[in-house]
GROMACS .gro file of C-alpha atoms in nm:
model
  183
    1UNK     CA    1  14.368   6.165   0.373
    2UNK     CA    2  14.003   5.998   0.323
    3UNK     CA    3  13.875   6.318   0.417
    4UNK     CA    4  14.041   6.518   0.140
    5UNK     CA    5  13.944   6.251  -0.106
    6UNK     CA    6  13.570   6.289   0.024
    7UNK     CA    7  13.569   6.603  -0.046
    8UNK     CA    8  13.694   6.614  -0.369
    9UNK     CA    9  13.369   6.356  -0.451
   10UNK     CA   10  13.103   6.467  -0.688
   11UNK     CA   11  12.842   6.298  -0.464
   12UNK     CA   12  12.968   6.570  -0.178
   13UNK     CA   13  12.953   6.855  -0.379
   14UNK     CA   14  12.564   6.760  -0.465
   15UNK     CA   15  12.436   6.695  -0.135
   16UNK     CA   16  12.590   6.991   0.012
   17UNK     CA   17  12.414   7.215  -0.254
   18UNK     CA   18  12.111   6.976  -0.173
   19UNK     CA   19  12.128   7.015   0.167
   20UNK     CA   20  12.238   7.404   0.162
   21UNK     CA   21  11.952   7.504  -0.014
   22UNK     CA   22  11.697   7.278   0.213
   23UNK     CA   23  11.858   7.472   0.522
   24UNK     CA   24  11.816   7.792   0.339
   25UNK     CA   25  11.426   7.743   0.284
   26UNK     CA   26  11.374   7.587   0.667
   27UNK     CA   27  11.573   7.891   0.747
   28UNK     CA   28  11.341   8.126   0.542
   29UNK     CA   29  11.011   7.959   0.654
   30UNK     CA   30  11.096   7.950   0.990
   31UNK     CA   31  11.250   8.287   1.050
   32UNK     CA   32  10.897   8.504   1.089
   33UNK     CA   33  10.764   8.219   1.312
   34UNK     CA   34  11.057   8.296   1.539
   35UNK     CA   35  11.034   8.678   1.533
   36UNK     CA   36  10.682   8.653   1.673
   37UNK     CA   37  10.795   8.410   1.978
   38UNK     CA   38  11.099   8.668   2.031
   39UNK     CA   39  10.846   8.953   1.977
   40UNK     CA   40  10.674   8.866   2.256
   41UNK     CA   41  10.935   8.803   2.460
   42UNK     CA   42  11.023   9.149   2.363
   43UNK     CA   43  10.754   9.327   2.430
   44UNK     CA   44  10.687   9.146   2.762
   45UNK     CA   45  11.126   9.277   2.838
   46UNK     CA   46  11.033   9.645   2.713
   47UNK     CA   47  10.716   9.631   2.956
   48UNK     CA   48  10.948   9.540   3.245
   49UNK     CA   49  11.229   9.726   3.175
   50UNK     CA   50  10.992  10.038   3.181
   51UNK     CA   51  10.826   9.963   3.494
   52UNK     CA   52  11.145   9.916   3.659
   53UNK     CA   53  11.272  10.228   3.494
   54UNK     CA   54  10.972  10.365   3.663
   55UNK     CA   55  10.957  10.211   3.945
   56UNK     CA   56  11.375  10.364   4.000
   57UNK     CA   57  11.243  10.697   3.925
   58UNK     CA   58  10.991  10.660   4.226
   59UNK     CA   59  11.241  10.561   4.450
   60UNK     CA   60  11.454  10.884   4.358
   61UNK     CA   61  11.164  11.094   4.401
   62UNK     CA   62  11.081  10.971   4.713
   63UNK     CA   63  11.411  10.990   4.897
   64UNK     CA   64  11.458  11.325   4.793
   65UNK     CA   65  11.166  11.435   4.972
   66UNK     CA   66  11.301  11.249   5.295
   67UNK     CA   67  11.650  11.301   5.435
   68UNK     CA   68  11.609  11.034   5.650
   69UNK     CA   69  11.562  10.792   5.354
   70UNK     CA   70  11.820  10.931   5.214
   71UNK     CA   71  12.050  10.823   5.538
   72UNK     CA   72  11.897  10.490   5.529
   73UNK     CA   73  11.968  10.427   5.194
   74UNK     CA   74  12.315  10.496   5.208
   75UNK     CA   75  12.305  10.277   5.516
   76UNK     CA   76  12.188   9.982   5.377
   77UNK     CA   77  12.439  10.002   5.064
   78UNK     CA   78  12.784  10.033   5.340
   79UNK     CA   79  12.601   9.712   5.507
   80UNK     CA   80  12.541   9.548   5.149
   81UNK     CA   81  12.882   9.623   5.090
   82UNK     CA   82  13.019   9.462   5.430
   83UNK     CA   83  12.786   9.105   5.360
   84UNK     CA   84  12.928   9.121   4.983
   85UNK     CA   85  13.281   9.129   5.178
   86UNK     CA   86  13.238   8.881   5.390
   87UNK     CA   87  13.091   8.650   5.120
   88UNK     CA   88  13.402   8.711   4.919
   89UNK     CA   89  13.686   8.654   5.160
   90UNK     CA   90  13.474   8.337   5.307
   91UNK     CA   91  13.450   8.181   4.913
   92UNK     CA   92  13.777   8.207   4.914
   93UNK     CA   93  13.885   8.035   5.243
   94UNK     CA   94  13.697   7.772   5.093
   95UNK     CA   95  13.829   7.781   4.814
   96UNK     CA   96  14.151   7.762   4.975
   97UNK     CA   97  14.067   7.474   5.181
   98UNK     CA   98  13.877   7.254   4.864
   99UNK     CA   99  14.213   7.077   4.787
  100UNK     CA  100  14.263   6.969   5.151
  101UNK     CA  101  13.923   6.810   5.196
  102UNK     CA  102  13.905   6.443   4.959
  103UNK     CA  103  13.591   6.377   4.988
  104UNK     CA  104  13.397   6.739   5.003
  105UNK     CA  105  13.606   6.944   4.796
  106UNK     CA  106  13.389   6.946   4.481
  107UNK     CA  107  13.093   7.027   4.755
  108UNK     CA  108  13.316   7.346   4.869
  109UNK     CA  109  13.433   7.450   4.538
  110UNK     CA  110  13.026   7.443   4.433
  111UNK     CA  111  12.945   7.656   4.779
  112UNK     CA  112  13.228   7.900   4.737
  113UNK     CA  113  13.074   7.998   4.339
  114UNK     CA  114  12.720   8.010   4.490
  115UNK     CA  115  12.869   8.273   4.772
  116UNK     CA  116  13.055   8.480   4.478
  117UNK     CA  117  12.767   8.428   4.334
  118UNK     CA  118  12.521   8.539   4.555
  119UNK     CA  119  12.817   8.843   4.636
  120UNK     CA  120  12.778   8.983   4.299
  121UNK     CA  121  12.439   9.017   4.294
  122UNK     CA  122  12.461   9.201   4.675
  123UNK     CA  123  12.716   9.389   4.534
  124UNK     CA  124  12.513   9.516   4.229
  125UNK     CA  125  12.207   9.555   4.432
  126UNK     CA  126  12.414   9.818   4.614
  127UNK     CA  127  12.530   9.963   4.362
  128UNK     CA  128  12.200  10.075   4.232
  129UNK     CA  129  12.048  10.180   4.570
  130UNK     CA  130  12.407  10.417   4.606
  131UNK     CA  131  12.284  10.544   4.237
  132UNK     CA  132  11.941  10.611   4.399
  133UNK     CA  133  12.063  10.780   4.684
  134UNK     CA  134  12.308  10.965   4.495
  135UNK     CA  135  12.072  11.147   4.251
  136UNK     CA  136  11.810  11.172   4.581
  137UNK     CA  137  12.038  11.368   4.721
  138UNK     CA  138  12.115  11.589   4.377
  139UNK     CA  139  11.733  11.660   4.312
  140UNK     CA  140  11.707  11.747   4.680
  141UNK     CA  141  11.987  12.022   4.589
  142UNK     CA  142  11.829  12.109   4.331
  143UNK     CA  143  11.510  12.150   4.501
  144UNK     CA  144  11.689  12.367   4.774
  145UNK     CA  145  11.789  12.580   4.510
  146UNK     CA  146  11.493  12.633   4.312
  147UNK     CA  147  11.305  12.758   4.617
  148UNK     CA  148  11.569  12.984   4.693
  149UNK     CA  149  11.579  13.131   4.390
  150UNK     CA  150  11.241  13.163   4.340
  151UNK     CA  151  11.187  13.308   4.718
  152UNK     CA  152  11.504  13.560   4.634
  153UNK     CA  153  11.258  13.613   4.321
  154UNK     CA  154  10.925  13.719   4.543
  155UNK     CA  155  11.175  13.914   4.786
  156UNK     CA  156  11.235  14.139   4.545
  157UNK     CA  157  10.933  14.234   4.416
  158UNK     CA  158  10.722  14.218   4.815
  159UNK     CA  159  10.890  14.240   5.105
  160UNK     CA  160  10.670  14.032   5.315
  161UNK     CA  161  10.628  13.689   5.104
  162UNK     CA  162  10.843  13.384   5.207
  163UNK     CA  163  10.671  13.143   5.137
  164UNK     CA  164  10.696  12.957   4.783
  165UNK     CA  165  10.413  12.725   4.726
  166UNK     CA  166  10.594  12.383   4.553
  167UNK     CA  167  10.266  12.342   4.298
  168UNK     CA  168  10.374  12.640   4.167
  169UNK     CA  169  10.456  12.642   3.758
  170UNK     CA  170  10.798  12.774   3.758
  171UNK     CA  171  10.895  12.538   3.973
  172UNK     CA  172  10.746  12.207   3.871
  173UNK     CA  173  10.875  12.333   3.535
  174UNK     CA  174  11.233  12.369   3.610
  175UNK     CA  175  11.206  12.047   3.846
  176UNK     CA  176  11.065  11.823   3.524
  177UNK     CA  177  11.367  11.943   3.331
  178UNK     CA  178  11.592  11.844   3.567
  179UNK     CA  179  11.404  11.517   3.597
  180UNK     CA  180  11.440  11.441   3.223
  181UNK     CA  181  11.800  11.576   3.226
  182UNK     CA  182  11.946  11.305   3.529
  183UNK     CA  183  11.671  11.070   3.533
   0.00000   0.00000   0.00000
């Protein structure tokens, strides 16, 4: 009830105009000072974003020109996968177990998050190297396929050519397109 009557006060209407309008000017007066701290920030995220955007691409274009890394790849996401398993089903036996153990079961709760924890991030890490190996093994298709069409192409006009160099125009051209497209 001494609230409402507060509020109903003169006095309360006047400082919160007062103090309303001092916010609003700190608010004004400070607002470009913080858009240069988050612009740097910014610029510093956009830098690593594309480097890692980059850096992905690499890694795509690399394993499709290797089979084997292809393989590997693959292998060390199923293994990923396993750990990130294991890590689960453990958090949760301690989990489990917390209530049982007086003294240590705040410890165990604390260990079980960090292994979910640390699970998640396993988990996502594979995740992104199955995306990598997945479109490796699309632009390797795709590679396939160019060179057959274009050696079905030379076939056609001489009887003897088999060979398709891969710095060839036609090729590249149709392989950057497909880059843009899925990369």
């Amino acid at each position: 009830m001494e609230i409402l009557e507060l509020l109903k006060e003169p006095v309360f209407f006047i400082s919160s105009l007062v103090l309303s309008l001092l916010i609003s000017i700190s608010a004004n007066l400070l607002t470009p000072k913080f858009n240069k701290l988050f612009s740097r920030f910014s610029s510093s995220l956009k830098a690593k974003q594309s480097e890692r955007k980059q850096e992905y691409i690499s890694k795509v274009i690399s394993a499709a020109l290797d089979h084997n890394k292809v393989v590997n790849i693959k292998l060390d996401v199923a293994y990923a996968l396993l750990k990130s398993l294991i890590m689960i089903v453990f958090s949760l036996f301690l989990f489990s177990i917390s209530s049982y153990i007086e003294i240590f079961g705040y410890f165990a709760i604390f260990v079980s998050l960090g292994l979910v924890s640390y699970a998640i991030s396993l988990f996502n890490t594979a995740q992104t190297n199955y995306k990598i190996a997945t479109l490796a093994t699309r632009r390797a298709d795709e590679m396939d396929y160019l060179r057959s069409c274009l050696n079905a192409q030379y076939h056609s006009h001489d009887e003897h050519h088999d060979y398709v160099d891969p710095e060839e125009e036609m090729y590249q051209e149709y392989l950057a397109k497909w880059d843009k497209e899925n990369l």
